[in-house]
Tab-separated table of C-alpha atoms and ligand atoms in Angstrom:
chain	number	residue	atom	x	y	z
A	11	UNK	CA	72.130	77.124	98.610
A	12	UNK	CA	76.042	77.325	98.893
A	13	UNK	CA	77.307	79.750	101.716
A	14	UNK	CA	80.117	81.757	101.117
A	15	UNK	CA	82.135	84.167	103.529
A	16	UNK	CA	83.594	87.376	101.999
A	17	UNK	CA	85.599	89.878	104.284
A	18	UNK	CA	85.600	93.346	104.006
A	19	UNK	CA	82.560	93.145	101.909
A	20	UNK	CA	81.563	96.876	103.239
A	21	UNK	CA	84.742	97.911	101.421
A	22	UNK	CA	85.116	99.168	97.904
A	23	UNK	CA	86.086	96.065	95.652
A	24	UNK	CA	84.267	93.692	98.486
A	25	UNK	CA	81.227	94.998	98.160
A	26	UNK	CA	80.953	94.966	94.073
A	27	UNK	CA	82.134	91.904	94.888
A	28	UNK	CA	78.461	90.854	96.618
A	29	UNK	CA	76.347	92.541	94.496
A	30	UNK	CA	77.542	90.704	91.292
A	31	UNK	CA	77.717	87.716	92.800
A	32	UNK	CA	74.125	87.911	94.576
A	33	UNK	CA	72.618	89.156	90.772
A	34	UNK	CA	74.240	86.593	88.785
A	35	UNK	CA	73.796	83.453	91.494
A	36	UNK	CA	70.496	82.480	92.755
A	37	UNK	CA	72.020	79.663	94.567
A	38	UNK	CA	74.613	81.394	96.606
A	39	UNK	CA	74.282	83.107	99.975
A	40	UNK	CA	76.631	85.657	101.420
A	41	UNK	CA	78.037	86.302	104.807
A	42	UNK	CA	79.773	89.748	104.595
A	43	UNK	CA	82.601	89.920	107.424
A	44	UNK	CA	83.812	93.153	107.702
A	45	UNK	CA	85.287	95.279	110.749
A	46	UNK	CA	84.106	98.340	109.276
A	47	UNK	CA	87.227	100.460	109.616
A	48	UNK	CA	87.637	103.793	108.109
A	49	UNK	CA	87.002	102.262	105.114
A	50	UNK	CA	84.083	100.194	105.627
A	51	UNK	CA	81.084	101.695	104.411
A	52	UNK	CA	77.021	100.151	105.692
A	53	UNK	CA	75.959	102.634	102.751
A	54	UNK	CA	78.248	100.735	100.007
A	55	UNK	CA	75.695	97.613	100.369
A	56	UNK	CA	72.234	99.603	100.107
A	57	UNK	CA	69.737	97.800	97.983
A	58	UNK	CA	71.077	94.114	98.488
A	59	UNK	CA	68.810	91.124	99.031
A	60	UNK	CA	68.388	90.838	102.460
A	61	UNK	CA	67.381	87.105	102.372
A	62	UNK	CA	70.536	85.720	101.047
A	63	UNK	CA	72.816	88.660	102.569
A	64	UNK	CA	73.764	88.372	106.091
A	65	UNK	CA	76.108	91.402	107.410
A	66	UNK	CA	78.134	90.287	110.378
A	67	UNK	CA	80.472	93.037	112.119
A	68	UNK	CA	83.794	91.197	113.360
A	69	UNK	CA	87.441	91.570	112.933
A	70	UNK	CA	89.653	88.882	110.884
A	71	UNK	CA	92.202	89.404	113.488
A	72	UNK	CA	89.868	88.202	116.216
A	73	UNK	CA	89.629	84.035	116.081
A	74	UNK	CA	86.798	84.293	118.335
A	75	UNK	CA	84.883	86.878	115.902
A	76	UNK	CA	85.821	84.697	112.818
A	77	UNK	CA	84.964	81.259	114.010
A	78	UNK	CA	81.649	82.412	115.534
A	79	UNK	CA	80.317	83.973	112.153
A	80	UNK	CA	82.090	80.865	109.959
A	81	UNK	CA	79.624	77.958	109.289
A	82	UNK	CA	81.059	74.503	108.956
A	83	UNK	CA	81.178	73.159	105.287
A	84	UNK	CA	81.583	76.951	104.090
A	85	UNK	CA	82.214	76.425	100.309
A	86	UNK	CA	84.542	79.226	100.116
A	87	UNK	CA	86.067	82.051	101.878
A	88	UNK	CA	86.839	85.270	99.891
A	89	UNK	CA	89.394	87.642	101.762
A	90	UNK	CA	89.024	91.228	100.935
A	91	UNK	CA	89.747	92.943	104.426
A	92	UNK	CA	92.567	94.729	104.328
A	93	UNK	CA	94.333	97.543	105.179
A	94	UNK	CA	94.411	98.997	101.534
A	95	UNK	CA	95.982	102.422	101.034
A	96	UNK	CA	100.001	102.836	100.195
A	97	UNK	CA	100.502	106.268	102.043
A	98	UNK	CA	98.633	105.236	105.083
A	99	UNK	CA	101.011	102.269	105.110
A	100	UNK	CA	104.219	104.667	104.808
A	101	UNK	CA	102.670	106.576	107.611
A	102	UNK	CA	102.303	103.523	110.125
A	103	UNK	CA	103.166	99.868	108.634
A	104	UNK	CA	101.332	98.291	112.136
A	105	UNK	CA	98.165	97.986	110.748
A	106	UNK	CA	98.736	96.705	107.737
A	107	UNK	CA	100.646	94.051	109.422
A	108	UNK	CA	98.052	92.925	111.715
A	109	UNK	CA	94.983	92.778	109.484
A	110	UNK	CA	96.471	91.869	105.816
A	111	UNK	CA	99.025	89.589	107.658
A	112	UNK	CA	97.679	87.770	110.729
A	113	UNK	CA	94.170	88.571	109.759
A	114	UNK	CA	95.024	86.091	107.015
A	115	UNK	CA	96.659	83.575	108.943
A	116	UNK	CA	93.568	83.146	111.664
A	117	UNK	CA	90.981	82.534	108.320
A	118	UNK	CA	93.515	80.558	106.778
A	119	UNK	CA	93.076	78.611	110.500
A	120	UNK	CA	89.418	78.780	110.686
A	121	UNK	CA	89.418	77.328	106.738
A	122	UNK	CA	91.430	74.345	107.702
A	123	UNK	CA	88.863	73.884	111.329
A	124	UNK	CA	85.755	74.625	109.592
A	125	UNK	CA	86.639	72.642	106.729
A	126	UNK	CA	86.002	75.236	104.415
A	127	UNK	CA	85.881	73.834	100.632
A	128	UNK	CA	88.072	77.003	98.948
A	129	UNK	CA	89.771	80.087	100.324
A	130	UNK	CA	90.240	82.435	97.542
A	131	UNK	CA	93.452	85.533	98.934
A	132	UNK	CA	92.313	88.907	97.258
A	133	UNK	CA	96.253	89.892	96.486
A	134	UNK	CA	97.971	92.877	94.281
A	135	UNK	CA	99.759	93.228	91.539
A	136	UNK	CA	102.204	95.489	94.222
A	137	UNK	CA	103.567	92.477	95.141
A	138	UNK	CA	105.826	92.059	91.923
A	139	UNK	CA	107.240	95.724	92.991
A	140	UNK	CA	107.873	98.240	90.052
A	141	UNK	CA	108.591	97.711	86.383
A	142	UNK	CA	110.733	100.543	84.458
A	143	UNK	CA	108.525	102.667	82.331
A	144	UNK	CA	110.805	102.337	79.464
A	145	UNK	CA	110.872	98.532	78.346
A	146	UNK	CA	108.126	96.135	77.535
A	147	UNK	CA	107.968	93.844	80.882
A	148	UNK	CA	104.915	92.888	82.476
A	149	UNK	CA	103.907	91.094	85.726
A	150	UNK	CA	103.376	87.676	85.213
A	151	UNK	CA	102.334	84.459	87.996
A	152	UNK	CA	106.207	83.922	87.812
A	153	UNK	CA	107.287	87.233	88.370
A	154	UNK	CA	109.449	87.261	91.377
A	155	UNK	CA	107.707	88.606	94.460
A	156	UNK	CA	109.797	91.683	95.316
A	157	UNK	CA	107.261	94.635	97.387
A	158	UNK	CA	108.141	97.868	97.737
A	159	UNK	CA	105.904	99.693	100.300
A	160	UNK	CA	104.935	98.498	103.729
A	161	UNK	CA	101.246	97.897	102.098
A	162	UNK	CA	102.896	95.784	99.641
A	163	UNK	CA	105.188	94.042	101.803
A	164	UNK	CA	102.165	92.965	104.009
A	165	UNK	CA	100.389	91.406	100.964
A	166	UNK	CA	103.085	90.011	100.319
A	167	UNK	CA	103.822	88.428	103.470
A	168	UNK	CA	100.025	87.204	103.553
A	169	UNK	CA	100.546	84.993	100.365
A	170	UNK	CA	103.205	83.289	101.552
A	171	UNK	CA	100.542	82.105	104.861
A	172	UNK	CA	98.331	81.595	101.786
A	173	UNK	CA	100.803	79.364	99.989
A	174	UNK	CA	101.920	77.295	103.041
A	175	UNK	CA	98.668	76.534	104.045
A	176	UNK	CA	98.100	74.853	100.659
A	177	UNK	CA	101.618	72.735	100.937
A	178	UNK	CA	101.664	71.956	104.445
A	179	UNK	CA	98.741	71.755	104.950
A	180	UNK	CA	96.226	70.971	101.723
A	181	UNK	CA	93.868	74.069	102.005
A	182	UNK	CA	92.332	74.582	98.686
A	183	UNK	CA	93.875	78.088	98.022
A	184	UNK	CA	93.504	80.421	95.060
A	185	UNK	CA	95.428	84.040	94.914
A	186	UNK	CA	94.588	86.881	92.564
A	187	UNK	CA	96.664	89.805	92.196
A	188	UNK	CA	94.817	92.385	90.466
A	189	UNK	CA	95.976	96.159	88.829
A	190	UNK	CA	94.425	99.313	90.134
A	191	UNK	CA	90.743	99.202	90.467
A	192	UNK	CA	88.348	102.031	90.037
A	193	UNK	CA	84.777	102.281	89.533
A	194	UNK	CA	81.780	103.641	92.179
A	195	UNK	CA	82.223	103.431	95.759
A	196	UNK	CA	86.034	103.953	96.005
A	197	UNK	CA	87.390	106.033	99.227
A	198	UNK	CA	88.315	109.777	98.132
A	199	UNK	CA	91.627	108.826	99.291
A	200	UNK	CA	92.717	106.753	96.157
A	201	UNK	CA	93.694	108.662	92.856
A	202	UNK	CA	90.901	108.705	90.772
A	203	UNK	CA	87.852	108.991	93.417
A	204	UNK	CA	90.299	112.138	95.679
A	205	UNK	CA	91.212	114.220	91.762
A	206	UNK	CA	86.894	113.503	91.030
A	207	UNK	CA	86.009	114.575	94.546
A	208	UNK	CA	89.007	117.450	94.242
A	209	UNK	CA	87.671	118.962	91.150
A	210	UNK	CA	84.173	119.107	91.907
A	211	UNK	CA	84.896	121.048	94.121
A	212	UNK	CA	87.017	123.256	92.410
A	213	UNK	CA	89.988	122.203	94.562
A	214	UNK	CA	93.938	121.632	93.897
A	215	UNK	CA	94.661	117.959	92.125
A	216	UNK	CA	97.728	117.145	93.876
A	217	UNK	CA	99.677	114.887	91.628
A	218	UNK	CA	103.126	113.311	92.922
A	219	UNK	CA	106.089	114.164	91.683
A	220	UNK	CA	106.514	114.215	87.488
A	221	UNK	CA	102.897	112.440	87.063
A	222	UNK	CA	104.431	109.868	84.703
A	223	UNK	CA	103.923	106.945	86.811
A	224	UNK	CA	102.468	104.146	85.175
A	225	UNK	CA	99.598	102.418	86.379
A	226	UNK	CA	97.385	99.588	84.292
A	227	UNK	CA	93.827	100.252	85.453
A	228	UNK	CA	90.530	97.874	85.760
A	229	UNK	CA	86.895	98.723	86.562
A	230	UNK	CA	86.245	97.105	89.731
A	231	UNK	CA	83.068	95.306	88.244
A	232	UNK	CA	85.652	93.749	85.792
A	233	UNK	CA	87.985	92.378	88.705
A	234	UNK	CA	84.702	91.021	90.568
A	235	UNK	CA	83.658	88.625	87.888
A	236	UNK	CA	87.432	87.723	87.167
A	237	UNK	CA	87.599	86.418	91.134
A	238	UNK	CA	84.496	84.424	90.693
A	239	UNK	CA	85.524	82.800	87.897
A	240	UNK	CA	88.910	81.996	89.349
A	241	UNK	CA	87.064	80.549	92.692
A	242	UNK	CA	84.730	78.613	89.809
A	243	UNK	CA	87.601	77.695	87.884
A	244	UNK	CA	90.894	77.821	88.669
A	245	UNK	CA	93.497	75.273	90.411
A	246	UNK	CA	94.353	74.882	93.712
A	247	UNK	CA	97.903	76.029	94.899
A	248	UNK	CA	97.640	78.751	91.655
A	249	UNK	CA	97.804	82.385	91.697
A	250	UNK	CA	95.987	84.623	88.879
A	251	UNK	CA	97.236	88.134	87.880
A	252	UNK	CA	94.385	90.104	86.841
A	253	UNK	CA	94.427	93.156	84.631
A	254	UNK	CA	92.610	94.728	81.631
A	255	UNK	CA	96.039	95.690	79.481
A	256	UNK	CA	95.018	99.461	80.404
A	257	UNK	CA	98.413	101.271	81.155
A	258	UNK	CA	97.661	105.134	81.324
A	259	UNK	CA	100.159	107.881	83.254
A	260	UNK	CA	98.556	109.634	86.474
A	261	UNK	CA	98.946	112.759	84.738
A	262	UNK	CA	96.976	111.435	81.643
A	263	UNK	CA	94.134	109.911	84.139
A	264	UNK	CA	93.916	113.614	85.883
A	265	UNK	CA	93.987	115.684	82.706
A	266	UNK	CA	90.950	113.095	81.680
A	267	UNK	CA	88.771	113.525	84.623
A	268	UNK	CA	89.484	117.304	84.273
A	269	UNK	CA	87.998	117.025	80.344
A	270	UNK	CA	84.913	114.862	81.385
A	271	UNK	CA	83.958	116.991	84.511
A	272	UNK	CA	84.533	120.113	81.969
A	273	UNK	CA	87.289	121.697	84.285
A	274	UNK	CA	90.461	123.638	83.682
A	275	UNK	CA	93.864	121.791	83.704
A	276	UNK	CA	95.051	124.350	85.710
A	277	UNK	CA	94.038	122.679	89.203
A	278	UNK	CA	96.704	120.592	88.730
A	279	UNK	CA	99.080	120.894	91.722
A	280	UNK	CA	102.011	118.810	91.431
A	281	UNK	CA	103.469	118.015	94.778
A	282	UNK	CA	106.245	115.964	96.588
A	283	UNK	CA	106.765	112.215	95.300
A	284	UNK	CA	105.152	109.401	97.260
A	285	UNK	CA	108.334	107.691	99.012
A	286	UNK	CA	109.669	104.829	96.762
A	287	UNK	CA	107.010	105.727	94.651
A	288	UNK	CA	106.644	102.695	91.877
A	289	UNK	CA	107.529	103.679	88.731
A	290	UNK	CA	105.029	101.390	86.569
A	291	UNK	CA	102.571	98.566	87.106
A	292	UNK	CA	101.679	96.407	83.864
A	293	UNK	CA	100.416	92.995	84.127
A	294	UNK	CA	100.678	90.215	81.732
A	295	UNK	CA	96.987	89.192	81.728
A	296	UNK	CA	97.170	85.956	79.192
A	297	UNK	CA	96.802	82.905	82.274
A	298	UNK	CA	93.295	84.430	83.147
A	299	UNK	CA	92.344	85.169	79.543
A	300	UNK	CA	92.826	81.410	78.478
A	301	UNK	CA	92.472	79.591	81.578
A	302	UNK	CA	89.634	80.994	82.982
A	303	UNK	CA	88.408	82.451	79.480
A	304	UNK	CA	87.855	86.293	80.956
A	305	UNK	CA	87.961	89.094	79.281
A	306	UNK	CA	87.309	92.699	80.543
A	307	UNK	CA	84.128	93.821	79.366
A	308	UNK	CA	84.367	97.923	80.565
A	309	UNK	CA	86.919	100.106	77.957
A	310	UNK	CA	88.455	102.528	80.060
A	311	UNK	CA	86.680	105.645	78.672
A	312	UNK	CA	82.764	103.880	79.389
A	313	UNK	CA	84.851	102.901	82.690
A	314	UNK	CA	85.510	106.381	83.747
A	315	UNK	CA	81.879	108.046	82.788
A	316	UNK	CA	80.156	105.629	84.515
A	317	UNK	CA	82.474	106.841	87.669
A	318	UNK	CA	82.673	110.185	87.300
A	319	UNK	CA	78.700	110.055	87.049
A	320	UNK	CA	78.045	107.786	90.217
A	321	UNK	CA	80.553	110.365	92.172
A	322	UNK	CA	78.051	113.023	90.468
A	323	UNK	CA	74.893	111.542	91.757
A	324	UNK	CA	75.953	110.399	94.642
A	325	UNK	CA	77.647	113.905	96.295
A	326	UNK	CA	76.199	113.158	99.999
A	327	UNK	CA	78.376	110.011	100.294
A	328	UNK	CA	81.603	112.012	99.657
A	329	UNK	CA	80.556	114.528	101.265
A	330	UNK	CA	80.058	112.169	104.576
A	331	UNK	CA	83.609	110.850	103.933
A	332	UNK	CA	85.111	114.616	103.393
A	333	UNK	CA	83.443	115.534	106.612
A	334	UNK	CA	84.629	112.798	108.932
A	335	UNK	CA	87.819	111.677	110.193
A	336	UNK	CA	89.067	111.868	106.421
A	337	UNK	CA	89.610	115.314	106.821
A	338	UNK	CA	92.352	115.176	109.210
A	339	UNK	CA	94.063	112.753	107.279
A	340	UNK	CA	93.948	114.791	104.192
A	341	UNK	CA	95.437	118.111	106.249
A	342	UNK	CA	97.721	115.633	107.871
A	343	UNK	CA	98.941	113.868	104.278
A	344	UNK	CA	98.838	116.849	102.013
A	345	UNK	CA	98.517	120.166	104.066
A	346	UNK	CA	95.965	121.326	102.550
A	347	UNK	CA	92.019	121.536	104.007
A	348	UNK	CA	89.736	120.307	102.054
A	349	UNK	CA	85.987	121.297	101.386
A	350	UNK	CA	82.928	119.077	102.010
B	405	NAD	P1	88.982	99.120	100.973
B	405	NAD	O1	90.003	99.793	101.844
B	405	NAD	O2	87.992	99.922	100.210
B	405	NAD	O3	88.134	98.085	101.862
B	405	NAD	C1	88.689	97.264	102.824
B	405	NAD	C2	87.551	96.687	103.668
B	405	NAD	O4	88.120	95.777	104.621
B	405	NAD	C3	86.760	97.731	104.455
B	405	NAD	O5	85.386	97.487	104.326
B	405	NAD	C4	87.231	97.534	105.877
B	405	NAD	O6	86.256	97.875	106.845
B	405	NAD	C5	87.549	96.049	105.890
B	405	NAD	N1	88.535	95.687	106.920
B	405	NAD	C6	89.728	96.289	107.165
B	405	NAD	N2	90.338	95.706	108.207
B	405	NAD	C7	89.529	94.690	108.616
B	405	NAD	C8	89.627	93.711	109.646
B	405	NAD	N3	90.682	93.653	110.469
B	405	NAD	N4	88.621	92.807	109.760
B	405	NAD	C9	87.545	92.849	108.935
B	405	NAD	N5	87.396	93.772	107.968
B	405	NAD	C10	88.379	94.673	107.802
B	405	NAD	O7	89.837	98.178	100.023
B	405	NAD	P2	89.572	97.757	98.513
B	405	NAD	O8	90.192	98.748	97.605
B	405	NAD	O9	88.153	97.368	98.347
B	405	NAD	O10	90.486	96.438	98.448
B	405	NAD	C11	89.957	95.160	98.775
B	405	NAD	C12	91.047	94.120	98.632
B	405	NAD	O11	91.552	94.117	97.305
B	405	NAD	C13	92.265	94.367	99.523
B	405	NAD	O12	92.694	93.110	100.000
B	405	NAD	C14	93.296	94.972	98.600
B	405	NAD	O13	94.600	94.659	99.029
B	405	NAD	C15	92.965	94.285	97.301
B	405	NAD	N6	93.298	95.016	96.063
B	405	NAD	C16	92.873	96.314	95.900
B	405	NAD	C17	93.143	96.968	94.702
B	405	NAD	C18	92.676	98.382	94.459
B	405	NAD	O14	93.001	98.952	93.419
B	405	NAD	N7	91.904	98.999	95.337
B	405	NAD	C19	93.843	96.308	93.694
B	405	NAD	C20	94.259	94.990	93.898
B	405	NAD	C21	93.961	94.352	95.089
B	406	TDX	O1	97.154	112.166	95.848
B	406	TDX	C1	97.654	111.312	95.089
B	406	TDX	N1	98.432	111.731	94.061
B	406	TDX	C2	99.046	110.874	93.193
B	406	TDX	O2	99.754	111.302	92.270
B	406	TDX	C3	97.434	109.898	95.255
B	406	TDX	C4	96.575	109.395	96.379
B	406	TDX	C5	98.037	109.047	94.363
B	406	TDX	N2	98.843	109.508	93.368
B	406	TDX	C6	99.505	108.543	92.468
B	406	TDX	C7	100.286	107.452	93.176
B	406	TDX	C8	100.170	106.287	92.213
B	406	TDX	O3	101.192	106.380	91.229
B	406	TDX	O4	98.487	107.868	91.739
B	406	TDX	C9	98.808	106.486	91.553
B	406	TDX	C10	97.713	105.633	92.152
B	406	TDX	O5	97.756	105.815	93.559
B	406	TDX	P1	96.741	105.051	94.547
B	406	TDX	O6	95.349	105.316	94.113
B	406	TDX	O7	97.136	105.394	95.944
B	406	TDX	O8	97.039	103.520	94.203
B	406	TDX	P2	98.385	102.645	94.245
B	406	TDX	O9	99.363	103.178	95.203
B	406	TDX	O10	98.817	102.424	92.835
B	406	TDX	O11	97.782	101.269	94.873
B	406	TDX	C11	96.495	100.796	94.439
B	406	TDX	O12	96.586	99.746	93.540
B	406	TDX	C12	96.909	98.486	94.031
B	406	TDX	C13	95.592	100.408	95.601
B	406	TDX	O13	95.485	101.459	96.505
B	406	TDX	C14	96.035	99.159	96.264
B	406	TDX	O14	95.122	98.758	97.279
B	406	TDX	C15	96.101	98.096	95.234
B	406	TDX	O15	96.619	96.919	95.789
């Protein structure tokens, strides 16, 4: 059996993460880390194998919480915990700081003590900042790193920890930086999962500004398997930008859930632009495609049924979110109430 330690494996992408990995590898064990914040979800890991799935509550801040759940000779740490969401980042930049930047440092410290045989740094394509929507660019490894929001900024500032703990100190590091994800299980406060929740409910999409930001979108199950493979195969001291060459416009990505759900266009609401809203994400996909021979295997359109259906049957875990502490945020963010 080969241990492995994921954070924030309650989370959205973290917790795909597990289950692929636990169906596809018979010989690996999990320890899921996660602090479970507002977005940490016990529900997101129903139905796992108990036997090689061991949940452990702790905060990647907190050296005492990490080293205590890390095993010595861990083959590899995967570091999903973060603070995730760009508003809530414009709103208050602290967080973000502490968990995506010092949260990082103290595993990249308990890697090094627990001799730890990888550390694979869940990163974003945000950290390139924003491409025009008019010319053909695209993210690449060798993109310079130039962040925009405070969410950004953070990751950014946590892959530079990542990188010097590779050249100063030899830690076997890998980075990713993967589009925008979407699939089952995302928080309602992220586009796709908020304008799904919205409009089953009949409620106002709000859309910033014009709507013709671009962003180049992946199903999350798609971004799991491309992780793995990098931890399987990829080179120490690399990063790996991850996307599925799926550029749509928000406004296209609304009016599409609206047509699949069978609802009118006309709960559109556009409404003030993000501050420094990016103007387009687009990543240049060809070092993962030949060096780690992935592919994405979910088109966008069997992509977005297979969401829009798990939101369908699965109404009492939005409903949960919409009637927590979400709730205030949403009032708070957009001015607006919003139903259960
Ligand atoms: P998420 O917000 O759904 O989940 C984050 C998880 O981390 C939650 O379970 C939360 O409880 C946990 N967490 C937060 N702070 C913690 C702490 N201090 N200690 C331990 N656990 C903590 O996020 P997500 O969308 O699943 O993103 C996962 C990772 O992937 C993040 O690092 C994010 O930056 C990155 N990423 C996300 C996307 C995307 O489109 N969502 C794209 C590229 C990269
Ligand atoms: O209410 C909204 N209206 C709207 O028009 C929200 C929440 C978003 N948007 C727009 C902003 C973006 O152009 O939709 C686009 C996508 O927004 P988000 O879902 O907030 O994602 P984004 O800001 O692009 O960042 C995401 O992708 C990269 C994730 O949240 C990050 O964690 C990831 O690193």
């Amino acid at each position: 059996m080969k241990t492995i330690f994921v954070t924030g494996g309650a989370g959205f992408i973290g917790s795909a993460f597990v289950r692929l990995v636990l169906e596809e590898n018979a010989d690996v064990e999990i320890i899921n880390f996660d602090a479970l914040t507002y977005a940490g979800n016990l529900e997101n890991l129903i139905g796992l194998d108990d036997a090689r799935h061991k949940f452990v509550k702790g905060d990647i801040c907190v050296k005492e919480e990490v080293f205590a759940a890390l095993p010595e000779n861990t083959e590899a740490i995967f570091n999903f915990a973060a603070e995730s969401h760009v508003d809530r980042s414009i709103a208050s930049a602290s967080e973000f700081v502490l968990t995506n930047v010092l949260g990082t440092q103290v595993l990249l410290d308990a890697a090094r003590a627990k001799n730890v045989r990888r550390f694979v740094q869940i990163s974003t394509d945000e950290v390139h900042g924003s491409l025009p929507e008019d010319d053909n660019a695209f993210f690449s490894e060798t993109s310079p790193i130039q962040p925009n929001s405070p969410y950004a900024a953070s990751k950014a500032a946590a892959e530079h920890f990542v990188r010097a703990a590779f050249e100063t100190f030899g830690v076997d590091t890998i980075t990713t930086r993967c589009g925008n994800n979407y699939g089952p299980r995302q928080f309602p406060e992220k586009l796709i999962p908020l304008m799904i929740s919205n409009a089953m409910n009949d409620e106002p999409l709000p859309v910033y500004g014009d709507g013709r930001n671009v962003r180049d979108w992946i199903f999350v199950e798609d971004h799991a398997r491309a992780i793995w493979l990098a931890y399987e195969k990829g080179r120490a001291g690399e990063s790996y930008n991850i996307g599925a060459r799926n550029e749509r416009q928000n406004i296209e990505v609304v009016k599409s859930i609206l047509d699949v759900l069978g609802k009118p266009h006309s709960l559109i609401k556009f409404v003030s632009d993000r501050l420094g809203h990016d103007r387009r994400y687009a990543i240049d996909a060809a070092k993962v495609e030949t060096e780690l021979g992935w592919e994405a295997q979910t088109t966008w359109e069997s992509g977005l049924r297979k969401t829009i259906e798990w939101y369908r049957a699965n109404q009492d875990w939005v409903s949960r979110i919409r009637n927590g502490a979400y709730r205030d945020y949403y009032k708070n963010h957009y001015g607006m109430e919003i139903g259960a």
